[in-house]
Every structure is written in structure tokens, then in C-alpha cells.
Short mmCIF file of C-alpha atoms and ligand atoms in Angstrom, two decimals:
data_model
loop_
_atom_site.label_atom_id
_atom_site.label_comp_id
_atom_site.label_asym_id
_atom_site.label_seq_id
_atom_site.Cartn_x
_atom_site.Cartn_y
_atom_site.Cartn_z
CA UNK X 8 -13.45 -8.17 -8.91
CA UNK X 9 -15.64 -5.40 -7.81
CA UNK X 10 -19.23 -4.82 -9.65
CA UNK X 11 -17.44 -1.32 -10.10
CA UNK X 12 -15.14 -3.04 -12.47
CA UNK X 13 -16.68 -5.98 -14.83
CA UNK X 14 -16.41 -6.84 -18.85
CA UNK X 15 -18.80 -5.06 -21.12
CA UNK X 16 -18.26 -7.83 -24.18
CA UNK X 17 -14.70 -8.21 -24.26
CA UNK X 18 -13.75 -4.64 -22.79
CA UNK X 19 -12.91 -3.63 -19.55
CA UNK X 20 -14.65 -0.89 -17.54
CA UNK X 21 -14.44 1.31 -14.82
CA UNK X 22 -18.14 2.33 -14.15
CA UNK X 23 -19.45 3.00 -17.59
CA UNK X 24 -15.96 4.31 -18.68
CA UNK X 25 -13.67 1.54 -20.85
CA UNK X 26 -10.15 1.49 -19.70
CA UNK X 27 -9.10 1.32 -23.00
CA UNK X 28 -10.30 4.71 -23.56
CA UNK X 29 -8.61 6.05 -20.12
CA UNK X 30 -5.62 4.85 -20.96
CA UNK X 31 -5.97 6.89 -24.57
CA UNK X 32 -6.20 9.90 -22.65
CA UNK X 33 -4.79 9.35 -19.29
CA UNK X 34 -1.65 7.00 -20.77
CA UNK X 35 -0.02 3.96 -18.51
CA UNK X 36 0.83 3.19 -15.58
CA UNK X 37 -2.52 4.88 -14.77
CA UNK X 38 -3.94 4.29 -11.17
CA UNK X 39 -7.95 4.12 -11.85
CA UNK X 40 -10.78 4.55 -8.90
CA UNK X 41 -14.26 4.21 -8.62
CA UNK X 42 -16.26 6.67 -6.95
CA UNK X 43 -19.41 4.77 -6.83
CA UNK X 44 -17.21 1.42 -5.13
CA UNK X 45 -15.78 3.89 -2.35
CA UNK X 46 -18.62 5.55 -1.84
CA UNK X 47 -20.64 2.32 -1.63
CA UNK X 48 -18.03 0.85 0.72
CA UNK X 49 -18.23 3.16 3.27
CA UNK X 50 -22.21 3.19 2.87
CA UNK X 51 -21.81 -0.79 3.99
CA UNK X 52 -20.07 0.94 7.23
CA UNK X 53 -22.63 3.59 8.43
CA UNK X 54 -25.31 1.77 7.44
CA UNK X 55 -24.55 -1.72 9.78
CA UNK X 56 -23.18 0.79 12.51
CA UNK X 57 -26.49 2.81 12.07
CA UNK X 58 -28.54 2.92 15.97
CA UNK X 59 -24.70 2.98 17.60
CA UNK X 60 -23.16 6.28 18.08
CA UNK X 61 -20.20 5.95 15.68
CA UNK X 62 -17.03 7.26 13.77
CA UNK X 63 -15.62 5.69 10.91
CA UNK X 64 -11.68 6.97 10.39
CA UNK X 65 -10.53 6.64 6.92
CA UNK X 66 -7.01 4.89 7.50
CA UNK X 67 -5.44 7.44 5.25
CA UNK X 68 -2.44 5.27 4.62
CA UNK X 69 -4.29 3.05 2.54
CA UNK X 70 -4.34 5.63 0.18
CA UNK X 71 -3.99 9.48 0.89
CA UNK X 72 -4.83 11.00 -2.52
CA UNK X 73 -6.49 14.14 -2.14
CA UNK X 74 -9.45 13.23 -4.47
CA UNK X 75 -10.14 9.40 -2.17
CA UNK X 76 -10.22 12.03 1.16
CA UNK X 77 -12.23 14.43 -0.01
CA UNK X 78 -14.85 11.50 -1.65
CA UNK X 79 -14.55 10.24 1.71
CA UNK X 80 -14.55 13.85 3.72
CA UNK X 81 -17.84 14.65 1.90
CA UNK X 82 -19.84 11.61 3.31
CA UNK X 83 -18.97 12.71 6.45
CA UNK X 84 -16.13 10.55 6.97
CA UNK X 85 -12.88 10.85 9.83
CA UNK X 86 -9.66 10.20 9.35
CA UNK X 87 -7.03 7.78 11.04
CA UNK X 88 -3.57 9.76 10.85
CA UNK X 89 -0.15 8.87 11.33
CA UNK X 90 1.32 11.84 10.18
CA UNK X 91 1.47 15.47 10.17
CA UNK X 92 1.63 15.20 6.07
CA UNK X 93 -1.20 13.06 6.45
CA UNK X 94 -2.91 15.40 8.60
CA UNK X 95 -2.38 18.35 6.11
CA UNK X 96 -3.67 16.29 3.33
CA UNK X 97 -6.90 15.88 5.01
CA UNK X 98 -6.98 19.25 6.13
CA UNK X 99 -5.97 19.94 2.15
CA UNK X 100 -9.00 17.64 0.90
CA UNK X 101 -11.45 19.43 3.01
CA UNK X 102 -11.83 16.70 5.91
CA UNK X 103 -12.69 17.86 9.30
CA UNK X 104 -9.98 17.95 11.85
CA UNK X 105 -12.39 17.46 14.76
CA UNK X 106 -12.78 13.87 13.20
CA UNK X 107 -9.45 13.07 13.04
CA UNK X 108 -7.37 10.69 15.14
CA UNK X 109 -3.80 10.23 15.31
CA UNK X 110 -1.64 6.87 15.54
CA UNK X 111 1.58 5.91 15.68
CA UNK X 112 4.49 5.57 17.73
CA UNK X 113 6.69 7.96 16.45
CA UNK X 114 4.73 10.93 16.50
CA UNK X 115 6.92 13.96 16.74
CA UNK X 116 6.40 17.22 18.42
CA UNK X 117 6.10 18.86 15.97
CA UNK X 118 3.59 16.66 14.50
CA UNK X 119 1.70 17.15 17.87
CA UNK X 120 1.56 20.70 17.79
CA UNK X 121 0.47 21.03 14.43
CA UNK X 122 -1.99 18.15 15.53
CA UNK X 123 -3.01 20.09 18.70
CA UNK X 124 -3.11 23.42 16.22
CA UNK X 125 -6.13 21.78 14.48
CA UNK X 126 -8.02 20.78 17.08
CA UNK X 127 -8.16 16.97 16.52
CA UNK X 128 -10.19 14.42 18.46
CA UNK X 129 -8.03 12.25 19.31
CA UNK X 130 -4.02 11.05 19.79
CA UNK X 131 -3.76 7.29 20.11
CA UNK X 132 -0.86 7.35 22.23
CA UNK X 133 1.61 4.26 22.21
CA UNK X 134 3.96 4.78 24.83
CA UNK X 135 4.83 5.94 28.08
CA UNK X 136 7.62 8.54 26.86
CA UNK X 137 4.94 9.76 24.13
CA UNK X 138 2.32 10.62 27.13
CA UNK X 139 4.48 12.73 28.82
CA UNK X 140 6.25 14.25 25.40
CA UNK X 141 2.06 14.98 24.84
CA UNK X 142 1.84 16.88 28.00
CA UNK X 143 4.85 18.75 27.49
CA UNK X 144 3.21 19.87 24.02
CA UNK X 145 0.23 20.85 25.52
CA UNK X 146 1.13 22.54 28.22
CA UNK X 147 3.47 24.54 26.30
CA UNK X 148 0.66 25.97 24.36
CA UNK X 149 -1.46 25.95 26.95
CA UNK X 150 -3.95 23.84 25.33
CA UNK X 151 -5.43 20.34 26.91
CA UNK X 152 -4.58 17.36 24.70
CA UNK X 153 -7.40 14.66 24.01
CA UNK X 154 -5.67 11.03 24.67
CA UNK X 155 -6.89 7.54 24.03
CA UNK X 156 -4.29 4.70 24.47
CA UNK X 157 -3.32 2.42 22.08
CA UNK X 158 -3.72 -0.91 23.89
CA UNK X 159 -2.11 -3.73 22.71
CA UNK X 160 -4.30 -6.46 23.54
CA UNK X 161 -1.87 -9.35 22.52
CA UNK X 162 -4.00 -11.05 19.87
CA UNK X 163 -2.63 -13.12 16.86
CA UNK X 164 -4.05 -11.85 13.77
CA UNK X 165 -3.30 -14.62 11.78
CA UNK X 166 -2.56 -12.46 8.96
CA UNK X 167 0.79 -12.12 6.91
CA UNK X 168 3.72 -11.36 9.95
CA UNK X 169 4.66 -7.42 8.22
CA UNK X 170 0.99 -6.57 9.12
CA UNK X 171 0.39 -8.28 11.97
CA UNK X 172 0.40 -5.69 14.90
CA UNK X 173 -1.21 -6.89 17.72
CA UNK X 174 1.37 -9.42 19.32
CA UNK X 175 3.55 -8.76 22.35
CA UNK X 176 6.39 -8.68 20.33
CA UNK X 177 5.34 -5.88 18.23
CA UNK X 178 6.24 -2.30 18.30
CA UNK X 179 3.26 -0.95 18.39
CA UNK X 180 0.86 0.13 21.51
CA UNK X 181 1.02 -0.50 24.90
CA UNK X 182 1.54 -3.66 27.02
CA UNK X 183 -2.33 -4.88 28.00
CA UNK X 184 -1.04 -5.13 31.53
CA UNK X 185 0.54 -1.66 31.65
CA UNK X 186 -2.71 -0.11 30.44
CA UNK X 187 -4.21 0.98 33.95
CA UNK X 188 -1.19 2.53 35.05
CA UNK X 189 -0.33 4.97 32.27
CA UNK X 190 -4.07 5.59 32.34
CA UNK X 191 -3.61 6.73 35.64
CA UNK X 192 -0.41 8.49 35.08
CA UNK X 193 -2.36 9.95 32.09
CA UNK X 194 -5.20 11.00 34.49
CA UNK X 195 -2.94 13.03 36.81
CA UNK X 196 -1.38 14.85 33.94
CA UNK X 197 -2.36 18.72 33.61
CA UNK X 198 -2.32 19.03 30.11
CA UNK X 199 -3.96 15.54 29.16
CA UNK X 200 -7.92 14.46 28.51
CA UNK X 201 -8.89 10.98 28.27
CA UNK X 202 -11.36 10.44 26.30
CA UNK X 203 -11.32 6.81 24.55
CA UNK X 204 -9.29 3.41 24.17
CA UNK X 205 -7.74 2.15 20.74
CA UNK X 206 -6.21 -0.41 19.38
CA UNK X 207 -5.62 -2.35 16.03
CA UNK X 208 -3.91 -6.20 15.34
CA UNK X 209 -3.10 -5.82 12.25
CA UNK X 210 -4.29 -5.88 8.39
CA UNK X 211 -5.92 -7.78 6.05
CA UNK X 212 -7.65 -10.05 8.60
CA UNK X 213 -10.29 -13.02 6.90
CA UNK X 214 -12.05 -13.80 10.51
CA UNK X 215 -13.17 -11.92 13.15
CA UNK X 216 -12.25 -14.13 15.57
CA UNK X 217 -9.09 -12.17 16.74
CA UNK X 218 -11.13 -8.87 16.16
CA UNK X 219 -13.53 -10.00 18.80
CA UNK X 220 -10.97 -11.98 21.68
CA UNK X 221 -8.90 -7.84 21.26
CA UNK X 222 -12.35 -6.47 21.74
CA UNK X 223 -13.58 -8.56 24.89
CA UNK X 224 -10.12 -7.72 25.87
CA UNK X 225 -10.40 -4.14 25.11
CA UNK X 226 -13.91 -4.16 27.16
CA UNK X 227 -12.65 -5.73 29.91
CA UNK X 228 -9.80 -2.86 30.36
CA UNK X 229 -12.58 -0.53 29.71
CA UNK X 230 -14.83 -1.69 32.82
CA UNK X 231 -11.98 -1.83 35.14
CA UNK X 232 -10.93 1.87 34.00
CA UNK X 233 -14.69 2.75 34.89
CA UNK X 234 -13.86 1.13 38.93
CA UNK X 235 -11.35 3.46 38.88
CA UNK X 236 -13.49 6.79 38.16
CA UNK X 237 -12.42 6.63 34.72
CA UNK X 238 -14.57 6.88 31.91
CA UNK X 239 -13.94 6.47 28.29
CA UNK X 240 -16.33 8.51 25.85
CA UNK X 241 -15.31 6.33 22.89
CA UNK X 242 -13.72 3.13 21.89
CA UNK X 243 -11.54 2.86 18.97
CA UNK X 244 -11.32 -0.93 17.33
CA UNK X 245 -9.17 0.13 14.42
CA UNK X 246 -9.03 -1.19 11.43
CA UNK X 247 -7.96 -4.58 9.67
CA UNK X 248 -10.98 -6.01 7.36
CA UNK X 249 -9.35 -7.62 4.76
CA UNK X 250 -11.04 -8.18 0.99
CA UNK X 251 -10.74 -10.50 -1.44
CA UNK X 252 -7.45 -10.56 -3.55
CA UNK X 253 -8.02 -14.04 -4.99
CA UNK X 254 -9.67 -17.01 -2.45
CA UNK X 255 -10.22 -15.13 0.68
CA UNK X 256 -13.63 -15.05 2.19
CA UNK X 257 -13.50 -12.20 4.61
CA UNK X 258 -16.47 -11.60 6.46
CA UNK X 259 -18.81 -9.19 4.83
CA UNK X 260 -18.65 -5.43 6.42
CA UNK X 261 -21.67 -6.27 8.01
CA UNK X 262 -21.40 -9.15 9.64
CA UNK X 263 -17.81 -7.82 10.85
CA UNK X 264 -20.02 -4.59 12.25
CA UNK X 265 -22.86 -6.49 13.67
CA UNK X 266 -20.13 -8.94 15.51
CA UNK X 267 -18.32 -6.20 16.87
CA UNK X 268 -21.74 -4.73 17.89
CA UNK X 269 -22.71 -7.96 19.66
CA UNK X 270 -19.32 -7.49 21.64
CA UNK X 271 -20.16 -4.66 22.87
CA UNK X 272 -23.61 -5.68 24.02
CA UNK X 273 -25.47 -2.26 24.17
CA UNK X 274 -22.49 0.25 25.79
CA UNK X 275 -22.94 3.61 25.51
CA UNK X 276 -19.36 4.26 24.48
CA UNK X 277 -18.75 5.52 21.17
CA UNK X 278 -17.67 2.93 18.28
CA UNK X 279 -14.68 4.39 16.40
CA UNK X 280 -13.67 2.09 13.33
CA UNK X 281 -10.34 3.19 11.62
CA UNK X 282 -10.42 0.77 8.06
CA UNK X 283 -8.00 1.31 5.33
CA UNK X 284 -7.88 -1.35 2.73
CA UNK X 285 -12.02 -2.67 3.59
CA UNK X 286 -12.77 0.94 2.29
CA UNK X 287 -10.78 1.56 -1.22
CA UNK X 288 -9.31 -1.51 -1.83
CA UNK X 289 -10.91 -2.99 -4.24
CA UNK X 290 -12.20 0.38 -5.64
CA UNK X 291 -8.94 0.88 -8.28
CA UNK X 292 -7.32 -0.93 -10.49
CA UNK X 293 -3.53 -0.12 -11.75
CA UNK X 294 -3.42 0.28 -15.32
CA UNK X 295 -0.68 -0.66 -17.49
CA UNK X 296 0.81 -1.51 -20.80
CA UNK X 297 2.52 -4.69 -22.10
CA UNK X 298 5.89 -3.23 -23.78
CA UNK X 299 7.52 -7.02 -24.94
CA UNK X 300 6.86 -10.12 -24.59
CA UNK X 301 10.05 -12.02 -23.93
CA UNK X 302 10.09 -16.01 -24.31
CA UNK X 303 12.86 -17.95 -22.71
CA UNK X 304 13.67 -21.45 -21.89
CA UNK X 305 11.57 -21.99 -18.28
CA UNK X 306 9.60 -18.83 -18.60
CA UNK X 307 7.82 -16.41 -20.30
CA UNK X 308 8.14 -12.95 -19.27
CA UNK X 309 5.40 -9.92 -19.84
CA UNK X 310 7.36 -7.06 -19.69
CA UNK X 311 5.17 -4.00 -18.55
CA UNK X 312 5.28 -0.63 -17.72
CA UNK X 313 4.07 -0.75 -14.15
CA UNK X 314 6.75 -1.84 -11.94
CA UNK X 315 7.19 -2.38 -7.86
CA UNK X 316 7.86 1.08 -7.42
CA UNK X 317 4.19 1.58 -8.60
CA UNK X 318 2.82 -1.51 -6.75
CA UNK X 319 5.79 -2.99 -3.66
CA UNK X 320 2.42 -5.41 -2.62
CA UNK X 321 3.78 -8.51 -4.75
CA UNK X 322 7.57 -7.86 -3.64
CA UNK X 323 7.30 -6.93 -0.34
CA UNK X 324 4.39 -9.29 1.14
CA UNK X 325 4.33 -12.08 -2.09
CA UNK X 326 1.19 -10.59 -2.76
CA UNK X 327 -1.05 -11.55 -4.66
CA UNK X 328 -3.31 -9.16 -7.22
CA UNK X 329 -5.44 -10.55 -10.45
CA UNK X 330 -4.50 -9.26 -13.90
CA UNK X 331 -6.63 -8.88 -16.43
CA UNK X 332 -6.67 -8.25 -20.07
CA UNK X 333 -8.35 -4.83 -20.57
CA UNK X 334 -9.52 -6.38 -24.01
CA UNK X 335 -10.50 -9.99 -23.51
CA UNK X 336 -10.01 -11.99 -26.88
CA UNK X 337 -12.85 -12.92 -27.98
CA UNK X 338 -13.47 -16.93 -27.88
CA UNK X 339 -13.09 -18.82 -31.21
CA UNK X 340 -17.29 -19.68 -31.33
CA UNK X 341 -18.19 -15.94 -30.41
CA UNK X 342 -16.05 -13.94 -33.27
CA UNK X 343 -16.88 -14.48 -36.39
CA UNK X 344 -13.97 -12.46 -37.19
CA UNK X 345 -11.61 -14.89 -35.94
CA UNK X 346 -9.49 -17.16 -37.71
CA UNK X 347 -10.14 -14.90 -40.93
CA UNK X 348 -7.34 -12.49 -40.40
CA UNK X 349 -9.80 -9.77 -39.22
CA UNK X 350 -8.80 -10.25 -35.65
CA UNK X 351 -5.31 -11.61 -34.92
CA UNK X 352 -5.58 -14.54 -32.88
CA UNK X 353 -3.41 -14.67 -29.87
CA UNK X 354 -2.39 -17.80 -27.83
CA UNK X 355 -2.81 -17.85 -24.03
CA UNK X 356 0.50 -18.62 -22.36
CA UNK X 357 1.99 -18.51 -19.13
CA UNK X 358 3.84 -15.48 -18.08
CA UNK X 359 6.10 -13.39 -15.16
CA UNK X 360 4.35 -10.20 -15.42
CA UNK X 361 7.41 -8.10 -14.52
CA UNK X 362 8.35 -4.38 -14.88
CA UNK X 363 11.32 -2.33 -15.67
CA UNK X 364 12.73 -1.74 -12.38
CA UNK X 365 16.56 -3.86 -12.43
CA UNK X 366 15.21 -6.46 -9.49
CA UNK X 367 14.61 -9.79 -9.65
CA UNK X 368 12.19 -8.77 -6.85
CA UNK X 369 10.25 -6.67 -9.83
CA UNK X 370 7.39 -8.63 -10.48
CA UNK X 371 3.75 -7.95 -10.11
CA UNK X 372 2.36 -11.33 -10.59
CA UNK X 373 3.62 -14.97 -11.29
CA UNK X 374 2.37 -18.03 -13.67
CA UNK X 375 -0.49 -15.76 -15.09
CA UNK X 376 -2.20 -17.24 -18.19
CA UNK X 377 -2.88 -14.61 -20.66
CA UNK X 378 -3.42 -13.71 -24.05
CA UNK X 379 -1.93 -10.49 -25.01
CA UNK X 380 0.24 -9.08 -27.42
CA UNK X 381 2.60 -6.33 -27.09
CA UNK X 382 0.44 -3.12 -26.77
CA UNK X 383 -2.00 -4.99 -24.54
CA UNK X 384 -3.33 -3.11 -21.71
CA UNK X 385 -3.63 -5.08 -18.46
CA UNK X 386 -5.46 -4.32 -15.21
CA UNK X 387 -4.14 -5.13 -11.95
CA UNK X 388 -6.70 -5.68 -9.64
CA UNK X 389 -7.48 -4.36 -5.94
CA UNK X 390 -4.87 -1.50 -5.98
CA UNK X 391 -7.05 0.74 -4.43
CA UNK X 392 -5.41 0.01 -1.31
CA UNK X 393 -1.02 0.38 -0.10
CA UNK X 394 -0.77 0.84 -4.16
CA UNK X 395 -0.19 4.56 -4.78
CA UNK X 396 0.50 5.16 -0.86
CA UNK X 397 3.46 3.00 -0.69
CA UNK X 398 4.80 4.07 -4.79
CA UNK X 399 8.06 5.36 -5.15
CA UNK X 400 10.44 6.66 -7.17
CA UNK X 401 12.75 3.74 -7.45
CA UNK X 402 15.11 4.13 -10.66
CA UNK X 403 14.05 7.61 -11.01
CA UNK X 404 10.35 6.37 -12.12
CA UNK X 405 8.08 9.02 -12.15
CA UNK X 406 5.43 8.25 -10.16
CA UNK X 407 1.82 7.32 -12.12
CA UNK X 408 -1.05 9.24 -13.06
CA UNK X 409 -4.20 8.72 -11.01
CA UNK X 410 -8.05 9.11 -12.07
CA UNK X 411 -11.40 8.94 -10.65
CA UNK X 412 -14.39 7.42 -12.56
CA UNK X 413 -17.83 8.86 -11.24
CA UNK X 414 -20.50 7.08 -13.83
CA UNK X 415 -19.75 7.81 -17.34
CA UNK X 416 -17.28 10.57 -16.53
CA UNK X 417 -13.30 10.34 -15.52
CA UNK X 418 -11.85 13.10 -13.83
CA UNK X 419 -7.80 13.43 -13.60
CA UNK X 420 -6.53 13.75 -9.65
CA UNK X 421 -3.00 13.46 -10.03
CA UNK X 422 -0.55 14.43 -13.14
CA UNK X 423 2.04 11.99 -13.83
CA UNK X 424 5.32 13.34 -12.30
CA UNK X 425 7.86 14.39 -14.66
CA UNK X 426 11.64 13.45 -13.86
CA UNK X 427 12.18 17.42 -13.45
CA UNK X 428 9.62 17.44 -10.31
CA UNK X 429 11.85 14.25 -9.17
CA UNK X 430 15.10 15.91 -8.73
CA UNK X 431 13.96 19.63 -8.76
CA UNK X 432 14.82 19.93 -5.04
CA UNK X 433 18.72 18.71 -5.44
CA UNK X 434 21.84 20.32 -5.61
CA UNK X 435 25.23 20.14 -7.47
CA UNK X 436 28.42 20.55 -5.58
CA UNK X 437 29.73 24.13 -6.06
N1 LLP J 7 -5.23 1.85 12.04
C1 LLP J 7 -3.92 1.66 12.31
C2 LLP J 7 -3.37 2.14 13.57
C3 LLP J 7 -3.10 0.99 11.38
O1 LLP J 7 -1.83 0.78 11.67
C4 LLP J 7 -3.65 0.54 10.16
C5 LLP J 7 -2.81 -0.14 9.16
C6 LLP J 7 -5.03 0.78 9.92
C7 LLP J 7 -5.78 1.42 10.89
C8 LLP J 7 -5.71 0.36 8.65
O2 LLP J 7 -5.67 -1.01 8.47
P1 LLP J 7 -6.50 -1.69 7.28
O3 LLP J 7 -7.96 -1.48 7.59
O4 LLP J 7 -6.11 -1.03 6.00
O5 LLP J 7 -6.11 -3.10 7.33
N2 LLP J 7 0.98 -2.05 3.60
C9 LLP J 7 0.28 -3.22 4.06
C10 LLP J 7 -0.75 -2.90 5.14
C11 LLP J 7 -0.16 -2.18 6.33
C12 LLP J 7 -1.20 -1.78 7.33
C13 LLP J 7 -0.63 -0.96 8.43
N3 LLP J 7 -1.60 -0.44 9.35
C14 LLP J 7 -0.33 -3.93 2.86
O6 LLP J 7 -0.17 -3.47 1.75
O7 LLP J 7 -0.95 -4.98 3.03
#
């Protein structure tokens, strides 16, 4: 658990804000961030890359609410894109489009142009049909297109296989040995600029081994694009630093900085860093209510009302994210109150901590001993990051309300959707 999110006696907080209380006002499923743990996140960044000219680039997939980019817009943060609606949400949350770089490797061209339209840094292209789609873009409005190419250095992550990027086999980038020719090809295009090399293995990484073989790799491509007469003002490592769901020890944001730093012993190059989940992560918590309890022969079931459309982590990758009691019951020495009738008792048991949604596949966490009643309120932990991003509306669930705790105060960022905003843009047959 994050400092931003710790027991005051038996209750939960956010900050210096009890969850109890936003769930009162905000009601459940409730997304809840932290300002102070993404703000002091990306203060871990800047402050081991400080002395190397730098970029950090918000992954805005992790989590694209307007209220996280603009938090992260007004420390000066870029933005990683991989979409034009990403791109006008940062534009929306005040970010700066001349920070922004753009992955993927299905970029369209219409995404380009409204890409090229905001005068972006960067497009981290991924294939050879994408450079000369780029060019076509460009030259069409006249304009000069900044390039970097997404490299695919052929690293295992050694990280769950959905997130792993990096390998030949994947879809993303470009082959390592193809590099110096589309560089070239890229060079002798009118309406493209080279200006930097990217790449990225894949998420939730707990070494830095594999960061630093892609980076040597990276480097290596780098110096032979210099023999060439090409030169490379930046060079973009991506993203990948996992946190800690339950055992994992990932290394520290700065000793993952200083080791990429030693890699690139002293170059002049600009670092660009594009994290995601190392940044919000483990600044929110999803909020939700326990609606039965439900005993049956092999299991126990907590039946809430957050569900895999609000959270697909669990279903999708079997992972996994602590739960906690929002009200911890107080131990048997340390309440007086107990045993007397003044505070109900409740026995800790095992339980499925499922939702609503008609899957088997709905669950949020397994074998979790807790003490709750119907009522409870439960936390899931480290949903800051590919929680509200990857929601949906799955059973026609409205999607949940989001907050932002700065100290002692909570601010609303997102309504709860109604079911009318759901189907409001569909049609009956005449
Ligand atoms: N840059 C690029 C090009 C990426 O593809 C990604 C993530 C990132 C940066 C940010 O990676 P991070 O620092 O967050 O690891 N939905 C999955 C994670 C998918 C990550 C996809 N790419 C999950 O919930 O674990």
C-alpha cells in the first residue's frame, strides 16, 4: 500500500480524507486518487533524471482522466499517445502538445494529421508502410513530420506474455536488424525529420535487467546511425517499471533511473522515459460496496458492486490487487466495545470477491480473508493504473465515479454515467 493510503485506527484514508466518508458522498464503485502519491511519483522521476537533459511522457493509457493529465501537465510533464482521443484529452487537460509523442502501430491518418495539426514532438513510427503513410501526411500539408523509430530490440521482458512487447514475435516496432535501413529510407524522405530512437518491452517489469540488454542494444543502433551521418537528438526508453501489487520488489524509480543513466554513460542525447503504471499506479484505490454475502458448499462468495467491467486486471491477466476493509474490525483486546453488543462482531472468512457482471470470469480477487458484513466498504488496491482506462460498459454498467484527494479535500473528476448517456447515441429501426 502506498503512504498515500494507510489506516487511521481502524479507518481507511485517502490523504487525510476517510473513504468511508467519500463513499457517503461520492457513492460506490468510486475510483479514488491521490494527488500528493502522483505528484510524488513523478517527483522520484525528475529528480533521479535531474543533470540529464530529459522528458518524462505520461503513458496516458495507464489512465487518461482529464484530472491525472492535467496533475501531471502542470508539473511539466509529456505525454506518450497512442491515439488521436488520447491526444485531444491531453490537449483537453491543458498538456503541451510540443511534449507529446505518439506510439502505436495503427496510427491512422487521420490521427496523423490531427497529430501533425498540433505540432507534436514526436511519432514513434512502427513500420515501414507507416513511414511512408507519414510522409504522405506531411507532405500533403506541407508540413515536415518529426520521426523516431520504434526499435524492437528483441528482449524478453519476463513479464506476464499480454504485456510483454519486446520479442520478435510481437507486433509491435521494428525488426532490430531492419532499423538502419528504414532509417535511411526515412532520411531520404521529403516530408520526414529524424529526430530520436524509441522503444518499449513491455509492462510491469521487476528487474532492469532486460531494460538495460534493450538499452545497450538501443545504443549500439544509435552509434552506428551516427557512422552514417545520422544523428539522433533524443532517445526514447519507454516505459515498463512495474510496482508492487503483492510480493514484487521492483527496483525503486531511482535505481531504475540511475541504471539507465549508467547505460548511457554521459551521451548527450536526450533521455525520454514514457511510464504508465510506475507513475499512478498505486496512487488510487477502487472503491466498492459489499451487497451479499453468499455461503456455499466449497466457497464463500462476496458479492460487490465493482465488477470486471470496472477493473478487467484480475480476468484478463489473473491479476492480482489487495482488498481491504475500509473499516478494519477492531481486534478483540483493543475494543472495549466488543463482545458487549456495542459493536457486532464479525468472523473473518474466506471469500471470491466477485461482482455482478454474469461471468464466471467476474471476479476481482480469490481466497481473500475478510471480515465484513453486508454494507462493508472494501478498497481494491493499486487501481490507479489499466483500472478506469480499460472500464467498460459490459452489461450496460455505467461506468464509476472518479475523485481526487489533494490533503484534506476531495474534488469530483468524473460523474458516474447514467444508463441514458450509455445508449443516448443509438437508434430504433424506423
Ligand atoms: N509506452 C508504450 C509504447 C506502451 O505500449 C506502454 C504500455 C507504455 C509506454 C507504458 O507502460 P507502463 O509504464 O505502464 O508499463 N493493460 C496492461 C498493461 C498494458 C501496457 C501496454 N503498453 C495491464 O493492466 O497490466
Amino acid at each position: 500500500m502506498s503512504d498515500y493510503f494507510h489506516y487511521r485506527g481502524n479507518q481507511l484514508y485517502a490523504e487525510q480524507v476517510s473513504l468511508t466518508d467519500i463513499a457517503a458522498r461520492f457513492g460506490t464503485p468510486c475510483y479514488v486518487y491521490s494527488r500528493a502519491a502522483l505528484t510524488e511519483s513523478f517527483r522520484q522521476f525528475t529528480q533521479a533524471l535531474q543533470g540529464h537533459e530529459h522528458l518524462i511522457c505520461y503513458a496516458v493509457k495507464a489512465n487518461s482522466s482529464l484530472a491525472v493529465l492535467n496533475v501531471f501537465a502542470r508539473l511539466g510533464a509529456g505525454f506518450d499517445i497512442v491515439s488521436g482521443g488520447e491526444l485531444q484529452r491531453v490537449l483537453a487537460a491543458g498538456g503541451d502538445a510540443r511534449k507529446v509523442v505518439f506510439s502505436g502501430v495503427g496510427k491512422s491518418a487521420a490521427e496523423m494529421h490531427l497529430a501533425l495539426d498540433a505540432g507534436i514532438l514526436c511519432f514513434n513510427v512502427e513500420s515501414a508502410a507507416e513511414l511512408e503513410c507519414l510522409n504522405d501526411v506531411a507532405g500533403n500539408m506541407s508540413k515536415v513530420a518529426p520521426l523516431s523509430l520504434r526499435v524492437n530490440p528483441d528482449v524478453d521482458a519476463k513479464t506476464h506474455p499480454y504485456i510483454s512487447t519486446g520479442l520478435k514475435q510481437s507486433k509491435f516496432g521494428v525488426a532490430y536488424g531492419e532499423a538502419v535501413a528504414l532509417y535511411r529510407r526515412a532520411r531520404d524522405l521529403p516530408h520526414l525529420r529524424i529526430v530520436g530512437v524509441d522503444c518499449h518491452i513491455g509492462s510491469q517489469l521487476t528487474e532492469v535487467g532486460p531494460f538495460i540488454a534493450a538499452a545497450e542494444k538501443i545504443l549500439a543502433l544509435v552509434d552506428t546511425l551516427a557512422s552514417e551521418g545520422i544523428r539522433l537528438e533524443h532517445i526514447d526508453l519507454g516505459g515498463g517499471l512495474g510496482i508492487r501489487y503483492r510480493e514484487e520488489t521492483p527496483p525503486a524509480i531511482a535505481d531504475y533511473v540511475a541504471a539507465l543513466l549508467r547505460a548511457l554513460r554521459g551521451r548527450g542525447e536526450k533521455l525520454i522515459l514514457e511510464p504508465g503504471r510506475a507513475l499512478v499506479g498505486n496512487a488510487g484505490v477502487l472503491l466498492t460496496l459489499v451487497e451479499y454475502l453468499k455461503y456455499g458448499e466449497e466457497k464463500n462468495f462476496a458479492i460487490i458492486d465493482a465488477a470486471m467491467n470496472d477493473l478487467m486486471r484480475p480476468t484478463l491477466y489473473d491479476a492480482y490487487h489487495e482488498i481491504l476493509p475500509v473499516r478494519r474490525e477492531p481486534s478483540p483486546q483493543s475494543s472495549p466495545a466488543s463482545g458487549r453488543g456495542g459493536e457486532r462482531e464479525m468472523q473473518s472468512l474466506i471469500y471470491e470477491i466477485v461482482g455482478p457482471v454474469c461471468e464466471t470470469g467476474d471476479f476481482l480477487g480469490h481466497a481473500r480473508n475478510l471480515a465484513i458484513a453486508p454494507q462493508s466498504l472494501l478498497a481494491v488496491l493499486s487501481a490507479g493504473a489499466y483500472g478506469m482506462s480499460m472500464s467498460s460498459n459490459y452489461n450496460t454498467r455505467p461506468r464509476a465515479a472518479e475523485v481526487m484527494v489533494d490533503g484534506d479535500a476531495v474534488y469530483p473528476v468524473r460523474e458516474r454515467e447514467t444508463v441514458a448517456q450509455l445508449y443516448a447515441g443509438e437508434k430504433l429501426l424506423p
